[in-house]
Amino acid sequence: MNVAVLGATGSIGTATIDVLHHLDRIDPTKTWNLWAASGHRNVGLLGELAGQFERPPHQIVLSDPESAAAFAAGTMLAKTKIKTGPDALVEIASAPEVDVVVAAIVGRAGLESTLAAIESGKRVALANKETLVVAGSLVQASLQKTKSDRRCAEVLPVDSEHSAIFQCLGDKESSEESENRCKPRKLILTASGGPFRNASIQQMHDATPQLALNHPTWDMGPKITIDSATMMNKALEVIEARWLFDIPAESIEVVVHPQSIIHSMVEFEDGSVIAQLSPPDMRLPIQYALTYPRRLPCETPALDRTRQWDLMLQPVDRERFPALDLGFEVARVGGTAGSVVNAANEEAVGLFLEGKIRFTDIVPACRRALEHHHFEPQPSLSRLLELDRWARAEVRKQYAT
Ligand code: NAD
Ligand code: MG
């Protein structure tokens, strides 16, 4: 299998590289190759990761010519082509040699390459939830189009909650056969609650980036870690679920589960609730997205059954975590709302990490951008990108002084 890992140097990207080495060792039926990888400007780590493979990647993408030159100067990989910029990301995402694209770039920067992978009929292991938040309806349309011209792109979730739901829903073929018997009534996303699960509004008001970056159960990149602290991550995941499973916002719920062992649940018509459990380790959902429908041994350790388990579920406090209401609203209305909220959030998170705004400014900045924009129900991609730029400028304007 030829795999392109977009965002190979990040938290999901490096875990994916681990999974590829593992699969190549243990899979009796296939070889697993890193065919292409991108790493923004992280020249050193990308070189290290690429150099670990017996069959080195064919293509490497960096974001600018300086990084590409630094990579070329430092590498021993004589046959690897080095390319730069967003067009090169699109090129590797749609290269005919590539079987699977792992979309693990953070934020809106991952949008075009993820869309290109879908349009070219690839299997996409999707970590970049922002693509569905910004352009969920375009992704659905594109998947449909590849189905009708028999290229059959697939988007398989890497996000642990969505992988859990995907697993709980069961095999696609069999659920299609028994469509009427197996309809899910609710998708129940679990949320760890993040570092401020028990914090007061005042404590959140005073929170520093260092405190907000200290996630209790997951080790992730900085943007998603701040999103977890505001619970904007769960809001984005509600929107992601809406598009990924083509289900209305009203059929999605969120519960807090601080241990991050129950990754999500599905309630069926008869009231039965099926859950997926495993330790908090992204290698499992990444591997499942790569090998689906096969399940192969995974390096995620088994759940420890020798100790007492205290698995707690509790409702979300919507007052302390107003991001959730925003997420449900966006999931309900669709259109341009996702692009605006996502861009405002990315910008506000950046400003918070730079120490320019307060933690409790992030969600209101997103709400304001949503309310001030002119909603359109069926925007084109260029309109969505235009609104992305507008929302970022709006947030910067608010905090310019
Ligand atoms: P990260 O910050 O650790 O890594 C991001 C990757 O994107 C890096 O390789 C970086 O070089 C690249 N990148 C950043 N800006 C870029 C740009 N402008 N152009 C091109 N490349 C760029 O992030 P992460 O935690 O690995 O998250 C990646 C994606 O996966 C996000 O969408 C996140 O929401 C999602 N996700 C992450 C986790 C997790 O456990 N980390 C879990 C679920 C979903
Ligand atoms: Mg998640």
Short mmCIF file of C-alpha atoms and ligand atoms in Angstrom, two decimals:
data_model
loop_
_atom_site.label_atom_id
_atom_site.label_comp_id
_atom_site.label_asym_id
_atom_site.label_seq_id
_atom_site.Cartn_x
_atom_site.Cartn_y
_atom_site.Cartn_z
CA MET A 1 0.00 0.00 0.00
CA ASN A 2 1.37 3.38 -0.96
CA VAL A 3 0.50 5.92 1.69
CA ALA A 4 0.81 9.71 1.51
CA VAL A 5 0.99 11.29 4.95
CA LEU A 6 0.07 14.96 4.85
CA GLY A 7 1.27 16.56 8.10
CA ALA A 8 3.74 13.73 8.85
CA THR A 9 5.63 15.74 11.47
CA GLY A 10 2.64 16.35 13.74
CA SER A 11 1.16 14.33 16.55
CA ILE A 12 -1.11 12.29 14.21
CA GLY A 13 1.55 12.24 11.48
CA THR A 14 4.28 10.72 13.67
CA ALA A 15 1.81 8.20 15.13
CA THR A 16 0.90 7.27 11.53
CA ILE A 17 4.56 6.70 10.69
CA ASP A 18 4.77 4.32 13.70
CA VAL A 19 1.69 2.49 12.45
CA LEU A 20 3.19 2.14 8.94
CA HIS A 21 6.39 0.56 10.32
CA HIS A 22 4.29 -1.76 12.46
CA LEU A 23 1.95 -2.78 9.63
CA ASP A 24 4.86 -3.40 7.29
CA ARG A 25 6.30 -5.78 9.93
CA ILE A 26 3.15 -7.69 10.79
CA ASP A 27 0.84 -7.62 7.75
CA PRO A 28 1.35 -10.92 5.89
CA THR A 29 -0.57 -9.75 2.81
CA LYS A 30 0.76 -6.28 2.00
CA THR A 31 3.80 -4.07 2.11
CA TRP A 32 3.20 -0.61 3.57
CA ASN A 33 5.18 2.22 2.01
CA LEU A 34 5.49 5.87 2.90
CA TRP A 35 5.12 7.04 -0.71
CA ALA A 36 4.97 10.75 0.11
CA ALA A 37 5.08 12.96 3.18
CA SER A 38 4.72 16.63 4.03
CA GLY A 39 5.96 18.52 7.07
CA HIS A 40 5.38 22.27 6.64
CA ARG A 41 8.73 23.73 7.79
CA ASN A 42 9.88 20.98 10.13
CA VAL A 43 12.87 20.01 7.99
CA GLY A 44 14.81 18.08 10.66
CA LEU A 45 11.98 15.83 11.80
CA LEU A 46 10.71 15.19 8.27
CA GLY A 47 14.21 14.13 7.21
CA GLU A 48 14.47 11.82 10.20
CA LEU A 49 11.06 10.21 9.55
CA ALA A 50 11.70 9.78 5.81
CA GLY A 51 15.13 8.28 6.50
CA GLN A 52 13.63 5.50 8.67
CA PHE A 53 12.14 3.64 5.70
CA GLU A 54 13.96 0.96 3.77
CA ARG A 55 12.08 2.11 0.67
CA PRO A 56 12.37 5.89 1.01
CA PRO A 57 9.47 8.16 0.01
CA HIS A 58 9.19 9.23 -3.62
CA GLN A 59 8.12 12.74 -2.76
CA ILE A 60 8.54 15.16 0.10
CA VAL A 61 6.62 18.43 0.37
CA LEU A 62 7.67 21.44 2.40
CA SER A 63 5.85 24.74 2.61
CA ASP A 64 8.51 27.11 1.22
CA PRO A 65 11.69 27.09 -0.91
CA GLU A 66 13.96 27.85 2.09
CA SER A 67 12.75 24.75 3.93
CA ALA A 68 13.05 22.69 0.73
CA ALA A 69 16.64 23.88 0.24
CA ALA A 70 17.49 23.06 3.86
CA PHE A 71 15.94 19.60 3.41
CA ALA A 72 17.89 18.98 0.19
CA ALA A 73 21.15 20.06 1.84
CA GLY A 74 20.66 17.74 4.81
CA THR A 75 19.29 14.59 3.18
CA MET A 76 20.89 11.37 1.98
CA LEU A 77 17.73 10.41 0.08
CA ALA A 78 19.07 10.90 -3.42
CA LYS A 79 15.97 9.65 -5.28
CA THR A 80 13.34 11.54 -3.28
CA LYS A 81 11.77 14.47 -5.13
CA ILE A 82 11.38 17.60 -3.02
CA LYS A 83 8.49 19.94 -3.80
CA THR A 84 7.02 23.03 -2.20
CA GLY A 85 3.72 24.71 -1.44
CA PRO A 86 -0.01 23.97 -1.43
CA ASP A 87 -0.06 22.83 -5.09
CA ALA A 88 2.48 20.16 -4.30
CA LEU A 89 0.27 18.94 -1.43
CA VAL A 90 -2.61 18.62 -3.89
CA GLU A 91 -0.29 16.82 -6.32
CA ILE A 92 0.77 14.12 -3.85
CA ALA A 93 -2.81 13.78 -2.52
CA SER A 94 -3.96 12.93 -6.03
CA ALA A 95 -0.92 11.05 -7.39
CA PRO A 96 -2.05 7.86 -9.20
CA GLU A 97 0.53 5.79 -7.30
CA VAL A 98 -1.04 6.66 -3.93
CA ASP A 99 -3.60 4.26 -2.43
CA VAL A 100 -4.30 5.98 0.89
CA VAL A 101 -3.97 9.60 1.95
CA VAL A 102 -3.66 10.34 5.66
CA ALA A 103 -4.99 13.90 6.05
CA ALA A 104 -3.20 15.05 9.20
CA ILE A 105 -2.45 18.71 8.51
CA VAL A 106 -3.98 20.92 11.18
CA GLY A 107 -6.72 23.40 10.34
CA ARG A 108 -7.93 24.97 7.13
CA ALA A 109 -4.45 24.50 5.62
CA GLY A 110 -5.41 20.85 5.09
CA LEU A 111 -8.55 21.61 3.09
CA GLU A 112 -7.49 21.63 -0.57
CA SER A 113 -5.25 18.56 -0.34
CA THR A 114 -7.97 16.58 1.47
CA LEU A 115 -10.55 17.58 -1.13
CA ALA A 116 -8.11 16.65 -3.92
CA ALA A 117 -7.60 13.20 -2.40
CA ILE A 118 -11.36 12.63 -2.32
CA GLU A 119 -11.83 13.93 -5.85
CA SER A 120 -9.14 11.51 -7.07
CA GLY A 121 -10.97 8.54 -5.60
CA LYS A 122 -8.55 7.76 -2.76
CA ARG A 123 -9.16 6.21 0.58
CA VAL A 124 -8.73 9.16 2.93
CA ALA A 125 -7.88 8.49 6.58
CA LEU A 126 -9.25 11.76 7.87
CA ALA A 127 -7.74 13.41 10.94
CA ASN A 128 -8.23 16.92 9.55
CA LYS A 129 -11.76 17.43 10.88
CA GLU A 130 -11.63 21.09 9.78
CA THR A 131 -12.20 19.96 6.17
CA LEU A 132 -15.63 18.61 7.11
CA VAL A 133 -16.37 21.61 9.33
CA VAL A 134 -15.57 24.08 6.55
CA ALA A 135 -16.82 22.17 3.51
CA GLY A 136 -18.88 19.17 4.67
CA SER A 137 -21.48 19.49 1.93
CA LEU A 138 -18.80 19.75 -0.78
CA VAL A 139 -17.12 16.62 0.61
CA GLN A 140 -20.43 14.76 0.49
CA ALA A 141 -21.05 15.90 -3.09
CA SER A 142 -17.55 14.91 -4.13
CA LEU A 143 -17.89 11.45 -2.53
CA GLN A 144 -21.16 10.99 -4.37
CA LYS A 145 -19.58 12.00 -7.66
CA THR A 146 -16.71 9.52 -7.31
CA LYS A 147 -19.31 6.84 -6.54
CA SER A 148 -21.26 7.55 -9.71
CA ASP A 149 -18.14 7.47 -11.91
CA ARG A 150 -16.96 4.30 -10.07
CA ARG A 151 -13.79 5.73 -8.54
CA CYS A 152 -15.37 5.32 -5.09
CA ALA A 153 -13.41 7.55 -2.74
CA GLU A 154 -13.79 6.71 0.94
CA VAL A 155 -13.42 8.96 3.96
CA LEU A 156 -12.60 6.90 7.03
CA PRO A 157 -12.37 8.65 10.38
CA VAL A 158 -9.15 8.92 12.35
CA ASP A 159 -10.70 11.09 15.05
CA SER A 160 -11.12 8.60 17.92
CA GLU A 161 -14.79 9.45 18.58
CA HIS A 162 -15.78 9.08 14.94
CA SER A 163 -13.74 5.91 14.56
CA ALA A 164 -15.64 4.58 17.59
CA ILE A 165 -18.99 5.46 16.01
CA PHE A 166 -17.89 3.98 12.68
CA GLN A 167 -16.99 0.77 14.53
CA CYS A 168 -20.24 0.74 16.55
CA LEU A 169 -22.32 1.20 13.41
CA GLY A 170 -20.85 -2.04 12.13
CA ASP A 171 -19.89 -3.20 8.72
CA LYS A 172 -21.19 -0.95 5.95
CA GLU A 173 -22.41 -3.80 3.72
CA SER A 174 -24.44 -5.50 6.42
CA SER A 175 -25.96 -2.27 7.72
CA GLU A 176 -27.01 -1.30 4.21
CA GLU A 177 -28.70 -4.68 3.76
CA SER A 178 -30.66 -4.27 6.98
CA GLU A 179 -31.12 -0.53 6.70
CA ASN A 180 -34.48 -0.48 8.42
CA ARG A 181 -33.53 -2.73 11.29
CA CYS A 182 -30.24 -1.04 12.27
CA LYS A 183 -30.94 2.70 12.10
CA PRO A 184 -29.01 4.61 14.74
CA ARG A 185 -31.19 6.81 16.91
CA LYS A 186 -28.38 8.83 18.46
CA LEU A 187 -24.66 9.23 18.00
CA ILE A 188 -23.21 9.93 21.45
CA LEU A 189 -19.81 11.60 21.34
CA THR A 190 -17.73 11.42 24.50
CA ALA A 191 -15.57 14.35 25.62
CA SER A 192 -12.80 14.21 28.21
CA GLY A 193 -13.81 17.68 29.43
CA GLY A 194 -10.20 18.83 29.03
CA PRO A 195 -8.07 20.55 31.65
CA PHE A 196 -10.88 22.90 32.76
CA ARG A 197 -13.59 20.28 33.27
CA ASN A 198 -14.01 21.39 36.89
CA ALA A 199 -12.73 24.97 36.57
CA SER A 200 -14.84 28.02 37.40
CA ILE A 201 -15.51 30.70 34.78
CA GLN A 202 -13.11 32.97 36.71
CA GLN A 203 -10.36 30.32 36.58
CA MET A 204 -10.90 30.00 32.83
CA HIS A 205 -10.82 33.78 32.48
CA ASP A 206 -7.37 33.78 34.11
CA ALA A 207 -6.07 30.66 32.32
CA THR A 208 -2.61 30.86 30.72
CA PRO A 209 -1.68 29.02 27.52
CA GLN A 210 0.53 26.75 29.63
CA LEU A 211 -2.43 25.67 31.79
CA ALA A 212 -4.72 25.25 28.80
CA LEU A 213 -2.11 23.13 26.98
CA ASN A 214 -1.99 20.64 29.85
CA HIS A 215 -4.49 18.03 28.66
CA PRO A 216 -5.30 15.33 31.22
CA THR A 217 -5.61 12.28 28.92
CA TRP A 218 -4.39 13.00 25.36
CA ASP A 219 -1.04 14.18 24.01
CA MET A 220 -1.87 16.21 20.87
CA GLY A 221 -0.81 19.23 18.79
CA PRO A 222 -1.30 22.70 20.34
CA LYS A 223 -4.36 23.82 18.32
CA ILE A 224 -6.52 20.79 19.09
CA THR A 225 -5.34 20.86 22.73
CA ILE A 226 -6.67 24.40 23.15
CA ASP A 227 -9.83 23.34 21.27
CA SER A 228 -10.24 20.56 23.85
CA ALA A 229 -9.90 23.05 26.70
CA THR A 230 -12.66 25.32 25.30
CA MET A 231 -14.59 22.24 24.12
CA MET A 232 -14.57 23.78 20.65
CA ASN A 233 -12.99 20.46 19.67
CA LYS A 234 -16.24 18.71 20.60
CA ALA A 235 -18.20 21.40 18.76
CA LEU A 236 -16.10 20.74 15.64
CA GLU A 237 -16.62 17.01 16.17
CA VAL A 238 -20.41 17.43 16.28
CA ILE A 239 -20.17 19.14 12.89
CA GLU A 240 -17.73 16.47 11.66
CA ALA A 241 -20.19 13.72 12.72
CA ARG A 242 -23.08 15.51 11.02
CA TRP A 243 -21.32 15.32 7.64
CA LEU A 244 -19.38 12.10 8.04
CA PHE A 245 -22.42 10.03 9.03
CA ASP A 246 -24.96 12.20 7.18
CA ILE A 247 -27.11 12.54 10.26
CA PRO A 248 -29.02 15.62 11.54
CA ALA A 249 -27.60 17.64 14.44
CA GLU A 250 -30.65 16.65 16.53
CA SER A 251 -29.46 13.03 16.47
CA ILE A 252 -26.06 13.87 17.98
CA GLU A 253 -25.33 14.18 21.71
CA VAL A 254 -22.24 14.87 23.78
CA VAL A 255 -21.43 13.46 27.21
CA VAL A 256 -18.39 14.09 29.37
CA HIS A 257 -16.26 11.01 30.05
CA PRO A 258 -13.04 12.10 31.79
CA GLN A 259 -11.17 8.78 31.47
CA SER A 260 -11.13 8.82 27.62
CA ILE A 261 -11.66 5.05 27.44
CA ILE A 262 -15.18 4.98 26.01
CA HIS A 263 -14.47 6.74 22.72
CA SER A 264 -18.12 7.17 21.70
CA MET A 265 -21.41 5.30 21.53
CA VAL A 266 -24.34 4.65 19.23
CA GLU A 267 -27.90 4.27 20.47
CA PHE A 268 -30.15 2.22 18.21
CA GLU A 269 -33.91 2.33 17.77
CA ASP A 270 -34.52 -0.33 20.43
CA GLY A 271 -32.59 1.69 23.02
CA SER A 272 -29.52 -0.55 22.92
CA VAL A 273 -26.29 1.46 23.23
CA ILE A 274 -23.09 0.09 21.67
CA ALA A 275 -19.78 1.62 22.73
CA GLN A 276 -16.16 1.26 21.64
CA LEU A 277 -13.50 1.13 24.37
CA SER A 278 -9.71 1.22 24.25
CA PRO A 279 -6.89 3.13 25.97
CA PRO A 280 -6.42 6.72 24.72
CA ASP A 281 -3.90 6.02 21.93
CA MET A 282 -4.41 7.31 18.38
CA ARG A 283 -2.52 4.42 16.78
CA LEU A 284 -5.65 2.27 16.97
CA PRO A 285 -8.05 4.54 15.02
CA ILE A 286 -5.27 5.45 12.58
CA GLN A 287 -4.52 1.79 11.88
CA TYR A 288 -8.20 0.88 11.50
CA ALA A 289 -8.67 3.63 8.92
CA LEU A 290 -5.69 2.22 7.00
CA THR A 291 -6.59 -1.47 7.17
CA TYR A 292 -10.42 -1.35 7.23
CA PRO A 293 -12.28 -3.71 6.97
CA ARG A 294 -9.42 -5.83 8.32
CA ARG A 295 -8.49 -5.75 12.00
CA LEU A 296 -4.83 -6.52 12.59
CA PRO A 297 -2.83 -6.62 15.84
CA CYS A 298 -2.10 -3.09 16.97
CA GLU A 299 0.58 -1.59 19.21
CA THR A 300 -2.00 0.17 21.37
CA PRO A 301 -1.80 -1.73 24.69
CA ALA A 302 -4.85 -3.74 25.72
CA LEU A 303 -7.14 -2.33 28.40
CA ASP A 304 -5.87 -3.28 31.83
CA ARG A 305 -8.54 -5.49 33.39
CA THR A 306 -6.59 -6.18 36.58
CA ARG A 307 -7.48 -2.88 38.20
CA GLN A 308 -10.74 -1.31 39.19
CA TRP A 309 -12.32 0.81 36.44
CA ASP A 310 -14.19 3.94 37.26
CA LEU A 311 -15.76 4.96 34.00
CA MET A 312 -17.79 8.08 34.57
CA LEU A 313 -20.33 9.72 32.27
CA GLN A 314 -21.77 13.15 33.04
CA PRO A 315 -23.65 15.90 31.17
CA VAL A 316 -21.77 18.86 29.68
CA ASP A 317 -22.10 22.18 31.49
CA ARG A 318 -23.23 24.30 28.52
CA GLU A 319 -22.83 27.53 30.48
CA ARG A 320 -19.15 27.08 31.21
CA PHE A 321 -18.60 25.58 27.76
CA PRO A 322 -20.65 27.73 25.34
CA ALA A 323 -18.69 26.31 22.36
CA LEU A 324 -21.01 23.31 22.36
CA ASP A 325 -24.13 25.35 21.55
CA LEU A 326 -22.20 27.00 18.75
CA GLY A 327 -21.21 23.58 17.34
CA PHE A 328 -24.79 22.29 17.35
CA GLU A 329 -26.01 25.49 15.69
CA VAL A 330 -23.44 25.22 12.92
CA ALA A 331 -24.22 21.51 12.45
CA ARG A 332 -27.89 22.40 12.12
CA VAL A 333 -27.62 25.26 9.60
CA GLY A 334 -24.58 24.15 7.53
CA GLY A 335 -23.87 26.50 4.60
CA THR A 336 -21.27 29.15 5.33
CA ALA A 337 -21.44 28.82 9.14
CA GLY A 338 -18.73 26.15 9.49
CA SER A 339 -16.17 28.08 7.49
CA VAL A 340 -16.71 31.25 9.54
CA VAL A 341 -16.62 29.58 12.96
CA ASN A 342 -13.63 27.44 12.05
CA ALA A 343 -11.60 30.39 10.79
CA ALA A 344 -12.53 32.60 13.75
CA ASN A 345 -11.55 29.80 16.09
CA GLU A 346 -8.19 29.17 14.38
CA GLU A 347 -7.39 32.86 14.54
CA ALA A 348 -8.53 33.26 18.17
CA VAL A 349 -6.58 30.19 19.30
CA GLY A 350 -3.46 31.63 17.65
CA LEU A 351 -3.99 34.96 19.42
CA PHE A 352 -4.52 33.20 22.76
CA LEU A 353 -1.32 31.18 22.33
CA GLU A 354 0.53 34.44 21.58
CA GLY A 355 -0.81 35.88 24.85
CA LYS A 356 -2.90 38.54 23.03
CA ILE A 357 -6.38 37.52 24.15
CA ARG A 358 -7.90 35.70 27.09
CA PHE A 359 -8.96 32.08 27.05
CA THR A 360 -12.57 33.17 27.60
CA ASP A 361 -12.38 35.47 24.53
CA ILE A 362 -12.02 32.55 22.11
CA VAL A 363 -15.61 31.30 21.91
CA PRO A 364 -17.29 34.76 21.98
CA ALA A 365 -15.00 35.78 19.08
CA CYS A 366 -16.36 32.82 17.09
CA ARG A 367 -19.96 33.62 18.02
CA ARG A 368 -19.52 37.25 16.96
CA ALA A 369 -18.03 36.29 13.59
CA LEU A 370 -20.90 33.84 13.01
CA GLU A 371 -23.53 36.45 13.84
CA HIS A 372 -21.90 39.20 11.77
CA HIS A 373 -21.53 37.23 8.59
CA HIS A 374 -24.04 37.05 5.80
CA PHE A 375 -25.25 33.44 5.86
CA GLU A 376 -25.53 31.52 2.61
CA PRO A 377 -27.00 28.02 2.51
CA GLN A 378 -25.14 26.65 -0.52
CA PRO A 379 -21.78 28.36 -0.94
CA SER A 380 -19.09 27.44 -3.44
CA LEU A 381 -15.57 26.54 -2.32
CA SER A 382 -14.26 29.97 -3.32
CA ARG A 383 -16.97 31.66 -1.24
CA LEU A 384 -16.07 29.48 1.75
CA LEU A 385 -12.41 30.43 1.40
CA GLU A 386 -13.34 34.09 1.05
CA LEU A 387 -15.34 33.90 4.28
CA ASP A 388 -12.45 32.11 5.97
CA ARG A 389 -10.24 35.14 5.23
CA TRP A 390 -13.01 37.55 6.28
CA ALA A 391 -13.57 35.84 9.65
CA ARG A 392 -9.85 35.83 10.47
CA ALA A 393 -9.64 39.55 9.68
CA GLU A 394 -12.73 40.22 11.83
CA VAL A 395 -11.18 38.50 14.84
CA ARG A 396 -7.87 40.33 14.37
CA LYS A 397 -9.72 43.65 14.01
CA GLN A 398 -11.54 43.09 17.32
CA TYR A 399 -8.28 42.62 19.16
CA ALA A 400 -6.05 45.00 17.20
CA THR A 401 -5.46 47.37 20.11
P1 NAD B 1 0.08 19.03 14.98
O1 NAD B 1 0.14 20.48 15.24
O2 NAD B 1 0.80 18.12 15.91
O3 NAD B 1 0.57 18.71 13.50
C1 NAD B 1 0.11 19.41 12.40
C2 NAD B 1 0.80 19.02 11.11
O4 NAD B 1 0.37 19.93 10.09
C3 NAD B 1 2.33 19.11 11.17
O5 NAD B 1 2.90 18.12 10.37
C4 NAD B 1 2.59 20.49 10.58
O6 NAD B 1 3.89 20.57 10.03
C5 NAD B 1 1.51 20.58 9.51
N1 NAD B 1 1.12 21.96 9.20
C6 NAD B 1 0.80 22.94 10.11
N2 NAD B 1 0.48 24.08 9.46
C7 NAD B 1 0.60 23.82 8.13
C8 NAD B 1 0.43 24.61 6.96
N3 NAD B 1 0.07 25.90 7.02
N4 NAD B 1 0.64 24.03 5.76
C9 NAD B 1 1.02 22.73 5.68
N5 NAD B 1 1.21 21.94 6.76
C10 NAD B 1 1.01 22.48 7.97
O7 NAD B 1 -1.47 18.64 14.92
P2 NAD B 1 -2.16 17.26 15.27
O8 NAD B 1 -2.51 17.22 16.72
O9 NAD B 1 -1.39 16.12 14.69
O10 NAD B 1 -3.54 17.41 14.50
C11 NAD B 1 -3.64 17.26 13.10
C12 NAD B 1 -5.10 17.14 12.72
O11 NAD B 1 -5.63 15.95 13.32
C13 NAD B 1 -5.97 18.28 13.24
O12 NAD B 1 -6.97 18.56 12.30
C14 NAD B 1 -6.60 17.72 14.51
O13 NAD B 1 -7.84 18.31 14.81
C15 NAD B 1 -6.77 16.27 14.13
N6 NAD B 1 -6.80 15.33 15.26
C16 NAD B 1 -5.71 15.21 16.06
C17 NAD B 1 -5.74 14.32 17.14
C18 NAD B 1 -4.54 14.12 18.02
O14 NAD B 1 -4.55 13.22 18.86
N7 NAD B 1 -3.48 14.88 17.87
C19 NAD B 1 -6.89 13.57 17.38
C20 NAD B 1 -7.99 13.73 16.52
C21 NAD B 1 -7.93 14.61 15.46
MG MG B 2 -11.53 13.52 18.86
#
